[in-house]
């Protein structure tokens, strides 16, 4: 049996930008991506703590060390600069493998720094 489980989570990052006139996606500081074991173009769920909005999109690498968390395209309507978000990625794996799997969980500090 295959199940979907938490693979990666960035807990309570702060939105730094919202760019409505972009093709779409979430731009994320490459340091945060590495720490959470995320890769460019990976599908993620973004949960806005401030307003309860949830959306699915994909990742674009942001400048390393910049702290950038930017909602692009239509996603820019789902949050505002300063909102707290949880960024989540899931993985599908065998049930027994999933029992042993440990997700990467990151708790950013001020400025979305590690």
CSV table of C-alpha atoms in Angstrom, one decimal, residues 1-90:
chain,number,residue,atom,x,y,z
A,1,UNK,CA,0.0,0.0,0.0
A,2,UNK,CA,1.2,3.5,-0.8
A,3,UNK,CA,0.3,6.5,1.4
A,4,UNK,CA,1.0,10.2,1.2
A,5,UNK,CA,2.8,11.7,4.2
A,6,UNK,CA,4.5,14.9,5.2
A,7,UNK,CA,7.9,15.2,3.5
A,8,UNK,CA,8.9,18.8,4.3
A,9,UNK,CA,7.6,21.7,6.2
A,10,UNK,CA,8.6,25.3,6.7
A,11,UNK,CA,6.6,26.5,9.7
A,12,UNK,CA,5.6,30.1,10.1
A,13,UNK,CA,7.7,31.9,7.4
A,14,UNK,CA,6.8,35.5,6.7
A,15,UNK,CA,5.6,36.6,3.3
A,16,UNK,CA,8.1,39.2,2.0
A,17,UNK,CA,6.6,40.0,-1.4
A,18,UNK,CA,3.4,39.4,-3.5
A,19,UNK,CA,3.9,39.8,-7.2
A,20,UNK,CA,0.5,39.6,-9.0
A,21,UNK,CA,2.0,40.1,-12.5
A,22,UNK,CA,4.1,37.1,-12.6
A,23,UNK,CA,3.5,33.8,-14.3
A,24,UNK,CA,2.8,32.0,-11.0
A,25,UNK,CA,4.4,30.1,-8.2
A,26,UNK,CA,6.2,30.6,-4.9
A,27,UNK,CA,9.7,32.1,-4.8
A,28,UNK,CA,11.6,30.8,-1.8
A,29,UNK,CA,15.0,31.6,-0.4
A,30,UNK,CA,17.3,28.7,-1.6
A,31,UNK,CA,18.6,28.3,2.0
A,32,UNK,CA,15.1,27.6,3.2
A,33,UNK,CA,14.6,25.1,0.4
A,34,UNK,CA,17.8,23.3,1.2
A,35,UNK,CA,17.0,23.1,4.9
A,36,UNK,CA,13.6,21.7,4.2
A,37,UNK,CA,14.8,19.3,1.5
A,38,UNK,CA,12.7,21.0,-1.2
A,39,UNK,CA,13.7,21.4,-4.9
A,40,UNK,CA,12.8,23.9,-7.6
A,41,UNK,CA,9.5,23.1,-9.3
A,42,UNK,CA,8.4,20.8,-6.5
A,43,UNK,CA,4.6,21.0,-5.7
A,44,UNK,CA,3.9,22.6,-2.4
A,45,UNK,CA,0.9,23.6,-0.3
A,46,UNK,CA,1.0,27.1,1.2
A,47,UNK,CA,-1.2,27.6,4.3
A,48,UNK,CA,-1.7,31.2,5.4
A,49,UNK,CA,-1.9,31.5,9.2
A,50,UNK,CA,-3.4,35.0,9.1
A,51,UNK,CA,-6.4,34.4,6.9
A,52,UNK,CA,-6.8,30.6,6.6
A,53,UNK,CA,-6.2,30.5,2.8
A,54,UNK,CA,-4.6,27.4,1.3
A,55,UNK,CA,-3.2,27.0,-2.1
A,56,UNK,CA,-1.1,24.6,-4.2
A,57,UNK,CA,1.7,25.8,-6.4
A,58,UNK,CA,5.3,25.0,-7.3
A,59,UNK,CA,8.7,26.4,-6.1
A,60,UNK,CA,11.1,28.8,-7.7
A,61,UNK,CA,14.5,29.3,-6.2
A,62,UNK,CA,15.0,32.7,-4.6
A,63,UNK,CA,18.3,34.4,-3.9
A,64,UNK,CA,20.2,32.4,-1.3
A,65,UNK,CA,20.2,34.2,2.1
A,66,UNK,CA,17.6,36.8,1.0
A,67,UNK,CA,14.8,35.4,3.2
A,68,UNK,CA,12.4,35.8,0.2
A,69,UNK,CA,9.0,34.2,0.4
A,70,UNK,CA,7.1,35.7,-2.5
A,71,UNK,CA,3.6,34.7,-3.7
A,72,UNK,CA,3.5,35.1,-7.5
A,73,UNK,CA,0.7,35.4,-10.0
A,74,UNK,CA,-2.8,34.6,-8.7
A,75,UNK,CA,-1.3,33.3,-5.4
A,76,UNK,CA,-0.5,36.9,-4.6
A,77,UNK,CA,-4.2,37.4,-3.9
A,78,UNK,CA,-4.1,34.8,-1.1
A,79,UNK,CA,-1.7,36.6,1.2
A,80,UNK,CA,-0.1,39.9,2.1
A,81,UNK,CA,3.4,41.0,3.0
A,82,UNK,CA,3.8,40.2,6.7
A,83,UNK,CA,1.4,37.2,6.8
A,84,UNK,CA,2.7,34.0,8.4
A,85,UNK,CA,2.6,30.9,6.2
A,86,UNK,CA,3.3,27.2,6.5
A,87,UNK,CA,4.9,25.7,3.4
A,88,UNK,CA,4.3,21.9,3.1
A,89,UNK,CA,5.4,19.2,0.7
A,90,UNK,CA,4.2,15.6,0.7
